[in-house]
PDB file of N, CA, C and O in Angstrom:
ATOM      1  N   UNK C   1     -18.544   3.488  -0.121  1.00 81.00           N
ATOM      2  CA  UNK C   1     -19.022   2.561   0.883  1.00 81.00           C
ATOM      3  C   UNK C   1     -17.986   2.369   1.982  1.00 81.00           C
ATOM      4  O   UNK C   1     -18.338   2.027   3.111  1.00 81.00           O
ATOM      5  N   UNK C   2     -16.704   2.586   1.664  1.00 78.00           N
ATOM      6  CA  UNK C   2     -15.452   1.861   2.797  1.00 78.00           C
ATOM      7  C   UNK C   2     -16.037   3.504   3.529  1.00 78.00           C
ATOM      8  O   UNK C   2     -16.950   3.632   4.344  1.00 78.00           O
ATOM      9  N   UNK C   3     -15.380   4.349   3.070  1.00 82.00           N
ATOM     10  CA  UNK C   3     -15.755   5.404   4.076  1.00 82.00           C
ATOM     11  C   UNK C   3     -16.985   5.341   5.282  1.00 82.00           C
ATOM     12  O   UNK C   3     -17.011   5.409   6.511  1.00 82.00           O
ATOM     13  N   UNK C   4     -17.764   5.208   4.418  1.00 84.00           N
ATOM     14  CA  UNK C   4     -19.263   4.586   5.581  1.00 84.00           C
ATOM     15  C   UNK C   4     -19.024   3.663   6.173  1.00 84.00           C
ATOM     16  O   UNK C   4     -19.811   3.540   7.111  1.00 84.00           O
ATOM     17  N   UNK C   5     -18.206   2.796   6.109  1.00 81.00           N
ATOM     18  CA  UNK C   5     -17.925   1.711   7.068  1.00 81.00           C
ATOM     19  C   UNK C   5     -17.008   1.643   7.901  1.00 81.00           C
ATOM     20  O   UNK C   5     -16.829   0.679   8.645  1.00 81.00           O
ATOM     21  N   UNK C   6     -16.226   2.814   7.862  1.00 78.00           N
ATOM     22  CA  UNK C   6     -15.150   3.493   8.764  1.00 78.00           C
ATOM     23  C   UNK C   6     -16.054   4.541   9.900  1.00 78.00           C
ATOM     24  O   UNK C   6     -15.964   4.777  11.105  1.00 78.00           O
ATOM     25  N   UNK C   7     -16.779   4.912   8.993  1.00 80.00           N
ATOM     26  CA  UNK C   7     -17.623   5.918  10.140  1.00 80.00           C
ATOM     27  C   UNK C   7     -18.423   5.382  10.906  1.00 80.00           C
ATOM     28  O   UNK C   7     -18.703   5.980  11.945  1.00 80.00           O
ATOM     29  N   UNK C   8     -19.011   4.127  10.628  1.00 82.00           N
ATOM     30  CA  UNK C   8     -19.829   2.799  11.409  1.00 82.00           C
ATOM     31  C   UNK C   8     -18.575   2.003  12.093  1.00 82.00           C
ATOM     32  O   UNK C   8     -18.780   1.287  13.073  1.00 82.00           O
ATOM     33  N   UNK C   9     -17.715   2.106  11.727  1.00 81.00           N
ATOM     34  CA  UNK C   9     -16.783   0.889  12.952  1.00 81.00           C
ATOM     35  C   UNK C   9     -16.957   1.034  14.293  1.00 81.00           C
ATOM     36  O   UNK C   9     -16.982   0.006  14.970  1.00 81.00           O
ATOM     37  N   UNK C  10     -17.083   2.096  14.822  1.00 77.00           N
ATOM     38  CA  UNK C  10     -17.284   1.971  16.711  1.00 77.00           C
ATOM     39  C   UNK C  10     -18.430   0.982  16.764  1.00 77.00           C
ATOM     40  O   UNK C  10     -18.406  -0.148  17.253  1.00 77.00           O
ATOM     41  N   UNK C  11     -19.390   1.576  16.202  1.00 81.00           N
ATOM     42  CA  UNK C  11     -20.667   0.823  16.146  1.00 81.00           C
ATOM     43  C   UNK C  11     -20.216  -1.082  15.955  1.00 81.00           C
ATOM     44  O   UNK C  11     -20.682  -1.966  16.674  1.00 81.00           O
ATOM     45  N   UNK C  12     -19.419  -1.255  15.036  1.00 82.00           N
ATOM     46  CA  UNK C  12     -19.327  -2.585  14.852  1.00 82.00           C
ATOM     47  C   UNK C  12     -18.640  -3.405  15.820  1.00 82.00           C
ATOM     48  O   UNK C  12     -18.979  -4.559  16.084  1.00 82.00           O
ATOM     49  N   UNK C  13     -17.533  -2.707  16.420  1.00 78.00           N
ATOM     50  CA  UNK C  13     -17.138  -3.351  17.185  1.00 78.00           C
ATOM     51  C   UNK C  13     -16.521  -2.198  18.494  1.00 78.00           C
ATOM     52  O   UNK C  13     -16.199  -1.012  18.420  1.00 78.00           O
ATOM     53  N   UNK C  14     -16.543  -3.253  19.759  1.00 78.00           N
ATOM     54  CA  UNK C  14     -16.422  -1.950  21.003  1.00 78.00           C
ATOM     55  C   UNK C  14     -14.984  -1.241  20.962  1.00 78.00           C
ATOM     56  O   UNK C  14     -13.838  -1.679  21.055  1.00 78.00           O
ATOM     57  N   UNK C  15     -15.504  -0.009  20.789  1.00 75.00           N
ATOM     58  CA  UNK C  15     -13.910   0.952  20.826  1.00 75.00           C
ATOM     59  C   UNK C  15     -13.551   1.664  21.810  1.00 75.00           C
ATOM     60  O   UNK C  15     -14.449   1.573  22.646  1.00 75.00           O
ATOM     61  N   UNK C  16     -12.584   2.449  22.249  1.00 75.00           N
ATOM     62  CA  UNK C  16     -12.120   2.887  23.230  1.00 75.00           C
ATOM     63  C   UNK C  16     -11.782   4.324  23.178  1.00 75.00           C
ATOM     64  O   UNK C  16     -11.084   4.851  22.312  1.00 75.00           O
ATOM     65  N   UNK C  17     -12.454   5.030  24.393  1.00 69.00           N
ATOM     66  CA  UNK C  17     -12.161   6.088  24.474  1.00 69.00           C
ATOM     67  C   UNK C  17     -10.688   6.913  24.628  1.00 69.00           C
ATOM     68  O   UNK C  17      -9.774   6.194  25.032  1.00 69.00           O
ATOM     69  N   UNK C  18     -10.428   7.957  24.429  1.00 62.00           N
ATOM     70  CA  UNK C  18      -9.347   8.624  24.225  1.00 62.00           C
ATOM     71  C   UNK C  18      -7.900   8.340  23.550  1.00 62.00           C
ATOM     72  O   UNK C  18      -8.021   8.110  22.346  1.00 62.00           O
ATOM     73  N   UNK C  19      -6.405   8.292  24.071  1.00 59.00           N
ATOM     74  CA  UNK C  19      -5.446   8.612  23.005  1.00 59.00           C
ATOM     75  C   UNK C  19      -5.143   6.825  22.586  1.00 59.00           C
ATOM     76  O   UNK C  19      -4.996   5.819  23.279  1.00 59.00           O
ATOM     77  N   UNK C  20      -5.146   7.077  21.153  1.00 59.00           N
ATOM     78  CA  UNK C  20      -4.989   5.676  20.439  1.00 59.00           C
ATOM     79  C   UNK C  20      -3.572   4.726  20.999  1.00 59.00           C
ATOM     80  O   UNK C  20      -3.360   3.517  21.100  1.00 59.00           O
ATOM     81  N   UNK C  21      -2.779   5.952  21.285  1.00 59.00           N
ATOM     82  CA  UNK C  21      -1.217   5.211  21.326  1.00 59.00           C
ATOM     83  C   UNK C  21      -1.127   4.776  22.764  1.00 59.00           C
ATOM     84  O   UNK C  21      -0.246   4.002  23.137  1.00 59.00           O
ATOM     85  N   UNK C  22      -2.052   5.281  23.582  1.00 54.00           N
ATOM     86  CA  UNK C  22      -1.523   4.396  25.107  1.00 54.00           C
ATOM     87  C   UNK C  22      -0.957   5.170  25.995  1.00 54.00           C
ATOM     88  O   UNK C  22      -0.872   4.877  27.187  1.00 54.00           O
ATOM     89  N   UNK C  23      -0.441   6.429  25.373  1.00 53.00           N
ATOM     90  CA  UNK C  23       0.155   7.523  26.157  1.00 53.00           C
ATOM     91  C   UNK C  23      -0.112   8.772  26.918  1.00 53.00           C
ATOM     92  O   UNK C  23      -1.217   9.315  26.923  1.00 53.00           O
ATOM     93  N   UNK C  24       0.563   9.059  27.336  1.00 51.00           N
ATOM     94  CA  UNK C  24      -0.337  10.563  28.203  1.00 51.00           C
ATOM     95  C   UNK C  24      -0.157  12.235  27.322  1.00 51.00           C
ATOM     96  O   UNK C  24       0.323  13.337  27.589  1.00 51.00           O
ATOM     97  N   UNK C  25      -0.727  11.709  26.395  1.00 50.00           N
ATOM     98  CA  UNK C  25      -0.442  13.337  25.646  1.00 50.00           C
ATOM     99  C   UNK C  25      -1.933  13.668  25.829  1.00 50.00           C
ATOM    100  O   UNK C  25      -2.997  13.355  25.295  1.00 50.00           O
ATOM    101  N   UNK C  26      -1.422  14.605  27.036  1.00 47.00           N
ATOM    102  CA  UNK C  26      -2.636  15.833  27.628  1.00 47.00           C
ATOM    103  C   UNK C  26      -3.354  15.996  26.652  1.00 47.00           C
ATOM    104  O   UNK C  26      -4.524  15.625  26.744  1.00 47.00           O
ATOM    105  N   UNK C  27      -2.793  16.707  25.194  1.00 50.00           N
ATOM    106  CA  UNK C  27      -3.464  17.984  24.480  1.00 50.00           C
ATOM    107  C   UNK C  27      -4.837  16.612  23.613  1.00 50.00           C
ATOM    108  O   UNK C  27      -6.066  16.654  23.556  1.00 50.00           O
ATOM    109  N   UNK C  28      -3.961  15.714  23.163  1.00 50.00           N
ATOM    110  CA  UNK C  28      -5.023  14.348  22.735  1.00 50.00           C
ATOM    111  C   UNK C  28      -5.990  14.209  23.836  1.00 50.00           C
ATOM    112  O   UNK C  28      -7.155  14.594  23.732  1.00 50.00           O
ATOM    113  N   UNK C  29      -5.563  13.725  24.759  1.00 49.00           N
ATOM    114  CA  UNK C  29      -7.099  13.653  25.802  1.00 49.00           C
ATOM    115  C   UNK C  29      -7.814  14.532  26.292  1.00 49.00           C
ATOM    116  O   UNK C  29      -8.883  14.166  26.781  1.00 49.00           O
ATOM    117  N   UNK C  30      -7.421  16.105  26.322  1.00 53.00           N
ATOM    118  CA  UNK C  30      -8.441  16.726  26.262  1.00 53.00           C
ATOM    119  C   UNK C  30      -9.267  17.327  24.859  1.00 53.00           C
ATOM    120  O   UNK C  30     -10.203  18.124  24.921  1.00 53.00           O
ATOM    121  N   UNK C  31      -8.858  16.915  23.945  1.00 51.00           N
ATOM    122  CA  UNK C  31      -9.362  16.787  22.607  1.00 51.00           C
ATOM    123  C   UNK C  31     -10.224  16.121  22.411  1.00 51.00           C
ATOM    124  O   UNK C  31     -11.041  16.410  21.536  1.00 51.00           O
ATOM    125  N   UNK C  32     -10.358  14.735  23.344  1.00 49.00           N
ATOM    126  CA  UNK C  32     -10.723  13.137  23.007  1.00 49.00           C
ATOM    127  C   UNK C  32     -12.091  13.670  23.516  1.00 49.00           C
ATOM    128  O   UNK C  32     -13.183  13.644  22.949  1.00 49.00           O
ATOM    129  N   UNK C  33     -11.758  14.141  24.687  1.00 49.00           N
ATOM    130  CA  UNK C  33     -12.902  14.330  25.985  1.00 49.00           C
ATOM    131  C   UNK C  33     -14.221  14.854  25.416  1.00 49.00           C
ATOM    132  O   UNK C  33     -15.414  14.576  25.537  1.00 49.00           O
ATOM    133  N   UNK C  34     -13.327  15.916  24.605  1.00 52.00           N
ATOM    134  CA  UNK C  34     -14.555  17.692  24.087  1.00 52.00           C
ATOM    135  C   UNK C  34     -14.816  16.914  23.145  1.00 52.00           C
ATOM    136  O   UNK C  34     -15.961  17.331  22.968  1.00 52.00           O
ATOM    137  N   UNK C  35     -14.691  16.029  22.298  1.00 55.00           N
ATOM    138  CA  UNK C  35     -15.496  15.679  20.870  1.00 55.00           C
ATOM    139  C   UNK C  35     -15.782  14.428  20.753  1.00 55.00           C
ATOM    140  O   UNK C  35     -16.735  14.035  20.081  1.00 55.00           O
ATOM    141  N   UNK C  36     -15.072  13.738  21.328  1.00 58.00           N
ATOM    142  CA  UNK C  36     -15.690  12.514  21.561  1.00 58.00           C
ATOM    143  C   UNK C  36     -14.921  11.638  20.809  1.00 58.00           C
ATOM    144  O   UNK C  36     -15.513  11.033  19.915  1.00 58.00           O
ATOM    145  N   UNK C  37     -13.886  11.459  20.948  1.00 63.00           N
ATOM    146  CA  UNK C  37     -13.014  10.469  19.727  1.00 63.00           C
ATOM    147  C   UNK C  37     -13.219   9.504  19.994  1.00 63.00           C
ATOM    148  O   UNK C  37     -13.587   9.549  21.168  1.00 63.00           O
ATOM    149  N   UNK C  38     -13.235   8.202  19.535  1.00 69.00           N
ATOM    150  CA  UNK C  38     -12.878   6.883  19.789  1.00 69.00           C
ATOM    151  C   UNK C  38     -12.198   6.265  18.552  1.00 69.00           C
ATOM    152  O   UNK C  38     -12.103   6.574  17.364  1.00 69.00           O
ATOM    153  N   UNK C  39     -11.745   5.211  19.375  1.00 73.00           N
ATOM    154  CA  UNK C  39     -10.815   4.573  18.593  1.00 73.00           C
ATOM    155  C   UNK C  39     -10.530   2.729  18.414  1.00 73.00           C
ATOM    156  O   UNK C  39     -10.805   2.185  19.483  1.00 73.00           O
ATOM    157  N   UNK C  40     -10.141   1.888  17.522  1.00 75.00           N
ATOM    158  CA  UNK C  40      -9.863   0.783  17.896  1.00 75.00           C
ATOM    159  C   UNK C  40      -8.210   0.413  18.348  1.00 75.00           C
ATOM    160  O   UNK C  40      -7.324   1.055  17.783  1.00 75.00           O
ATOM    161  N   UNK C  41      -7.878  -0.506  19.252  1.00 78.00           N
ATOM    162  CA  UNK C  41      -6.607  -0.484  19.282  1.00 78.00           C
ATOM    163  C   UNK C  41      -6.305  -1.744  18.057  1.00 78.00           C
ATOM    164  O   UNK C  41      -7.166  -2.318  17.391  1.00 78.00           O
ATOM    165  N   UNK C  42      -5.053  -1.920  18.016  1.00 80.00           N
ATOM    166  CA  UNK C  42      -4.376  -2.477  16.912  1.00 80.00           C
ATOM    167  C   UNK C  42      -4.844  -4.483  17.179  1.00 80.00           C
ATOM    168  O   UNK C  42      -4.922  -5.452  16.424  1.00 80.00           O
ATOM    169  N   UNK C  43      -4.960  -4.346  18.054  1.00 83.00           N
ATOM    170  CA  UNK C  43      -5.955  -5.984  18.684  1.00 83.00           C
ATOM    171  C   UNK C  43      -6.924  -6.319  17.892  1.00 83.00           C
ATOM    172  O   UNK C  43      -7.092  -7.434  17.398  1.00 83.00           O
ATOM    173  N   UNK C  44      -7.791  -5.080  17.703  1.00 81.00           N
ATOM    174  CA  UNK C  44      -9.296  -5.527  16.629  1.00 81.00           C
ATOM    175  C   UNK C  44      -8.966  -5.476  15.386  1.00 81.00           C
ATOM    176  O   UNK C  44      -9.948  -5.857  14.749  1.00 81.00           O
ATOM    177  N   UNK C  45      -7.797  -5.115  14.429  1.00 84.00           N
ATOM    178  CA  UNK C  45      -7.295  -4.793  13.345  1.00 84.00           C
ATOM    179  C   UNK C  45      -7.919  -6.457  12.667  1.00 84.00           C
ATOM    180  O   UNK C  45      -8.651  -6.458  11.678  1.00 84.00           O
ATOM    181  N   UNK C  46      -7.663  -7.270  13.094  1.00 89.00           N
ATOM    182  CA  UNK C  46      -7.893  -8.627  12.139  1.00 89.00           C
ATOM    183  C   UNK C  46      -9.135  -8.770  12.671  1.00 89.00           C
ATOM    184  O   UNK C  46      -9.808  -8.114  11.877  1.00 89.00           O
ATOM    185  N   UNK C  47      -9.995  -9.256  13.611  1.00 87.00           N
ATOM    186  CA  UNK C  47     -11.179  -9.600  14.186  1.00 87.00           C
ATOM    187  C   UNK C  47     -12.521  -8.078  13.377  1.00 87.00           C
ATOM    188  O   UNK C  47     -13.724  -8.192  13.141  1.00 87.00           O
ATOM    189  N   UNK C  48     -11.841  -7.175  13.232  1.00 87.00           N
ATOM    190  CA  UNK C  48     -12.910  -6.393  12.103  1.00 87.00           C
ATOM    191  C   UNK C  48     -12.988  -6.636  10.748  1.00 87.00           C
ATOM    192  O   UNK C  48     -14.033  -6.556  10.102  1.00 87.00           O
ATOM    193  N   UNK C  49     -11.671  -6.995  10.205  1.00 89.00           N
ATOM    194  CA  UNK C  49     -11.779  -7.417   8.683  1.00 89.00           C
ATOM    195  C   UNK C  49     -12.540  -8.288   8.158  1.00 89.00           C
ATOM    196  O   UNK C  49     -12.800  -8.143   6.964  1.00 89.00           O
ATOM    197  N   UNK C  50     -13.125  -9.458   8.901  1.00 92.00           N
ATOM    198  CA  UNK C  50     -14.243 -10.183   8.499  1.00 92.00           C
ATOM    199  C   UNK C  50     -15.800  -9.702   7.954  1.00 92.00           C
ATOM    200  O   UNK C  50     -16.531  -9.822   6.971  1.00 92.00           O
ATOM    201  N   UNK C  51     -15.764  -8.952   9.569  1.00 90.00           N
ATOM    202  CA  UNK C  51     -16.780  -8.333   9.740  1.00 90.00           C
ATOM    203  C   UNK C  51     -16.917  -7.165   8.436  1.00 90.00           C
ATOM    204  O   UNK C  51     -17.652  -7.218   7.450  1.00 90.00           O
ATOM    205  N   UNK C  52     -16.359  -6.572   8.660  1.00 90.00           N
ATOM    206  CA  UNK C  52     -16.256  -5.484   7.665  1.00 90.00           C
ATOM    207  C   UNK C  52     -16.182  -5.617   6.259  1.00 90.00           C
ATOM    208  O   UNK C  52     -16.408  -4.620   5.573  1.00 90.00           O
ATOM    209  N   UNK C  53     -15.817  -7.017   5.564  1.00 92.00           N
ATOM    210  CA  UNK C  53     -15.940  -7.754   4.499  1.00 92.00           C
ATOM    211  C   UNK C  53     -17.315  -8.352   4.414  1.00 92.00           C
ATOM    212  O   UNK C  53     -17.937  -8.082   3.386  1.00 92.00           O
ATOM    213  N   UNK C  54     -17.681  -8.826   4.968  1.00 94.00           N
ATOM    214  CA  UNK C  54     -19.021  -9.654   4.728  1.00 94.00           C
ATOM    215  C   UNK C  54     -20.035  -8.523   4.782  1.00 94.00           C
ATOM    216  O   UNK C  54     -20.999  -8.517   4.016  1.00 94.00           O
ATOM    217  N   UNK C  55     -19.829  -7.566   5.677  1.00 92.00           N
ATOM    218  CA  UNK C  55     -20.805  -6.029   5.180  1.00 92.00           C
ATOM    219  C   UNK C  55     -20.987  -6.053   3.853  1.00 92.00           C
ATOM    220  O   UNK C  55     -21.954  -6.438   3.196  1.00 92.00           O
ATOM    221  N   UNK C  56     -19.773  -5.521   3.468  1.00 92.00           N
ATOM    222  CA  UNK C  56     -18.847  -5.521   1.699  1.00 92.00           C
ATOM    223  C   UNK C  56     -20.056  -5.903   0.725  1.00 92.00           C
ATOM    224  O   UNK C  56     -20.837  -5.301  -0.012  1.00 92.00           O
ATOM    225  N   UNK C  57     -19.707  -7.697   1.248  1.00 95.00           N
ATOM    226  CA  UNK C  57     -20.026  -8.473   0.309  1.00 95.00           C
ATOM    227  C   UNK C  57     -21.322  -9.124   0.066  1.00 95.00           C
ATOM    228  O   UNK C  57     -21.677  -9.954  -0.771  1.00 95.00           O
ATOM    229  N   UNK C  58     -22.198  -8.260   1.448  1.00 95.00           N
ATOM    230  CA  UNK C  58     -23.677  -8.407   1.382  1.00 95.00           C
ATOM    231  C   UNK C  58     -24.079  -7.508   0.356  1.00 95.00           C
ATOM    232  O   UNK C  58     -24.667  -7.962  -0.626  1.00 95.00           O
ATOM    233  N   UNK C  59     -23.847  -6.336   0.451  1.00 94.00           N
ATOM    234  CA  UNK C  59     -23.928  -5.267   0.020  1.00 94.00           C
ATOM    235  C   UNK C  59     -24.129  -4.937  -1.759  1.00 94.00           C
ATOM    236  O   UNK C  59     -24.993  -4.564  -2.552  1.00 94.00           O
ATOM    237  N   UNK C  60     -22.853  -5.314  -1.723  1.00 94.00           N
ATOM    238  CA  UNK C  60     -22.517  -6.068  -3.056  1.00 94.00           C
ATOM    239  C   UNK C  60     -23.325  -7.070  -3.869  1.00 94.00           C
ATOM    240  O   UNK C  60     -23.618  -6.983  -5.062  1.00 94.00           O
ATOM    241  N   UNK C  61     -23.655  -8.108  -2.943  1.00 96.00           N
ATOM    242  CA  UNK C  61     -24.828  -9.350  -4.013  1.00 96.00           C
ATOM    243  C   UNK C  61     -25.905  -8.372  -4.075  1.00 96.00           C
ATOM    244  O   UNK C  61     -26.765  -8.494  -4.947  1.00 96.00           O
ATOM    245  N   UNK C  62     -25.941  -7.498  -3.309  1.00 96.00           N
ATOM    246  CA  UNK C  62     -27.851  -6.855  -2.920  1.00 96.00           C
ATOM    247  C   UNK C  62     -28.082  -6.087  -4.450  1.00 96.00           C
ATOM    248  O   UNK C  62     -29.151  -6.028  -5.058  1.00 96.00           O
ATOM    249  N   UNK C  63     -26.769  -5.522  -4.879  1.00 95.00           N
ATOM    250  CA  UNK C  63     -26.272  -4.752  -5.922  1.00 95.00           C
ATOM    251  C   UNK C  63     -26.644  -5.036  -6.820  1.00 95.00           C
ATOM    252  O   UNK C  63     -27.445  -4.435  -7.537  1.00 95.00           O
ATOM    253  N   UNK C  64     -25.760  -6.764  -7.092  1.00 95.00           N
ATOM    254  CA  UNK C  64     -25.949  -7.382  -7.795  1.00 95.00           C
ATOM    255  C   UNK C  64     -27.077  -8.247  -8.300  1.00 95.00           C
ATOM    256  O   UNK C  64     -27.187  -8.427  -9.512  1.00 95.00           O
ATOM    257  N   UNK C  65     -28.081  -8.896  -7.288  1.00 95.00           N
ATOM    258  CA  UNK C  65     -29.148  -9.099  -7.561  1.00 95.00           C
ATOM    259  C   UNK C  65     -30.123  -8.044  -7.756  1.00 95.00           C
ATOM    260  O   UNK C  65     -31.286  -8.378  -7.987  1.00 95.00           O
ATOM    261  N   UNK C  66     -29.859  -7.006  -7.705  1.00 93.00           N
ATOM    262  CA  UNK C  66     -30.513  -5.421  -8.082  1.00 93.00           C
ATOM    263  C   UNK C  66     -30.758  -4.995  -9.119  1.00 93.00           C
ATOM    264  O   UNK C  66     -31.847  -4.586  -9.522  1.00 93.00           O
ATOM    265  N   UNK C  67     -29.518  -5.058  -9.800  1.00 93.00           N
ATOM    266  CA  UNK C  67     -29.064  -4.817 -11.286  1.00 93.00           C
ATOM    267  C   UNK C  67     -29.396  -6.168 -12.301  1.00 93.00           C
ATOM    268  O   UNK C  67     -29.782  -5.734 -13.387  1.00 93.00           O
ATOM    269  N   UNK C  68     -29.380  -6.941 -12.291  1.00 91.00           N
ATOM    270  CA  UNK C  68     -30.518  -8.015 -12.997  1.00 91.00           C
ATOM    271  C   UNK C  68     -31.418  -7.813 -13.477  1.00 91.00           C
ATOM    272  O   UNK C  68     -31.524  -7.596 -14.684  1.00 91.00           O
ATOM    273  N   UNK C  69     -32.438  -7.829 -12.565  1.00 90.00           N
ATOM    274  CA  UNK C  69     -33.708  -7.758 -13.105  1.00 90.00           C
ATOM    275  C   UNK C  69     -34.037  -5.755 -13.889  1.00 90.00           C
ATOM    276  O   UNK C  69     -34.842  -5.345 -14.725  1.00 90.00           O
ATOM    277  N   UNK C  70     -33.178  -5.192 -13.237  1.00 90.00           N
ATOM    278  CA  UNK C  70     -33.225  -3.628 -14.056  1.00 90.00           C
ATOM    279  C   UNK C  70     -32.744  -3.820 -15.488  1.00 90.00           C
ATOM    280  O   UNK C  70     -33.188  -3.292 -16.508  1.00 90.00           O
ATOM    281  N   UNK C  71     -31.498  -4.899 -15.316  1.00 90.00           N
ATOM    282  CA  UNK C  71     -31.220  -4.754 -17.317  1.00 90.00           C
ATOM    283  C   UNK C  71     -32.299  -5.588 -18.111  1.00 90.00           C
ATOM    284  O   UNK C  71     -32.921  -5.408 -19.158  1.00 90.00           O
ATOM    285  N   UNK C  72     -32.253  -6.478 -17.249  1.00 87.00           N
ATOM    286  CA  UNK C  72     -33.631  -7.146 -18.047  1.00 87.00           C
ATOM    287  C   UNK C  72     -34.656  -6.655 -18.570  1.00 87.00           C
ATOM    288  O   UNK C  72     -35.116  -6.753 -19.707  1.00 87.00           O
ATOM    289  N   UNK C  73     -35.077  -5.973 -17.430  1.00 86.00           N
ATOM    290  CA  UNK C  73     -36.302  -4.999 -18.194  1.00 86.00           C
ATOM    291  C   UNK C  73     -35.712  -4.271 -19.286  1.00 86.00           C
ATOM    292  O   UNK C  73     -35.980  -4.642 -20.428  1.00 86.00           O
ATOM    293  N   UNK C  74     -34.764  -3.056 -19.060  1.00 82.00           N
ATOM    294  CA  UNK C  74     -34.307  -2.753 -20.011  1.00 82.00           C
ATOM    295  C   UNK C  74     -33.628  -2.709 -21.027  1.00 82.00           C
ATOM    296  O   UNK C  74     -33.127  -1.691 -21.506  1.00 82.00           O
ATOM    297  N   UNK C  75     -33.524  -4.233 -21.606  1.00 78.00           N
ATOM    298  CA  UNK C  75     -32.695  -5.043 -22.520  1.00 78.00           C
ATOM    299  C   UNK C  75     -33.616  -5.205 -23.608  1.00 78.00           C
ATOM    300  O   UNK C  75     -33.179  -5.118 -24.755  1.00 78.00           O
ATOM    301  N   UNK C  76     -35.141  -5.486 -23.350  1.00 72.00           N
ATOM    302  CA  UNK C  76     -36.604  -6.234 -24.117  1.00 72.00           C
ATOM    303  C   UNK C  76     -37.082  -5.378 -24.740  1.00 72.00           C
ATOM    304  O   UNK C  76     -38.109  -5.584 -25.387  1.00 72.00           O
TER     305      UNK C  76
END
């Protein structure tokens, strides 16, 4: 699930095109350009962890109220 939610982060919150560090390394931005990188800067690092937890932990009860009623049945 974390993996999938790494591959959904642009989506979650707005990210930024080309080199992560701020700098002018050519060979990164024309890399960025042809494939399309994006990235978050180190600013959204705390303001996603919420977000990205409560995904988690929806996810998780959905699981969990999932698996209930399946052992139940198959407990009787």
């Amino acid at each position: 699930m974390w993996a999938a939610l790494i591959l959904l982060r642009p989506s979650l919150w707005s990210a930024l095109d080309g080199n992560p560090r701020g700098g002018d390394n050519w060979n990164f931005s024309r890399q960025a350009g042809r494939i399309g990188i994006r990235h978050h800067p180190e600013s959204h690092f705390w303001p996603l962890q919420p977000v990205e937890s409560a995904i988690l932990l929806a996810l998780s009860a959905a699981a969990i109220v999932g698996a209930f009623p399946l052992l139940r049945r198959r407990h009787r």
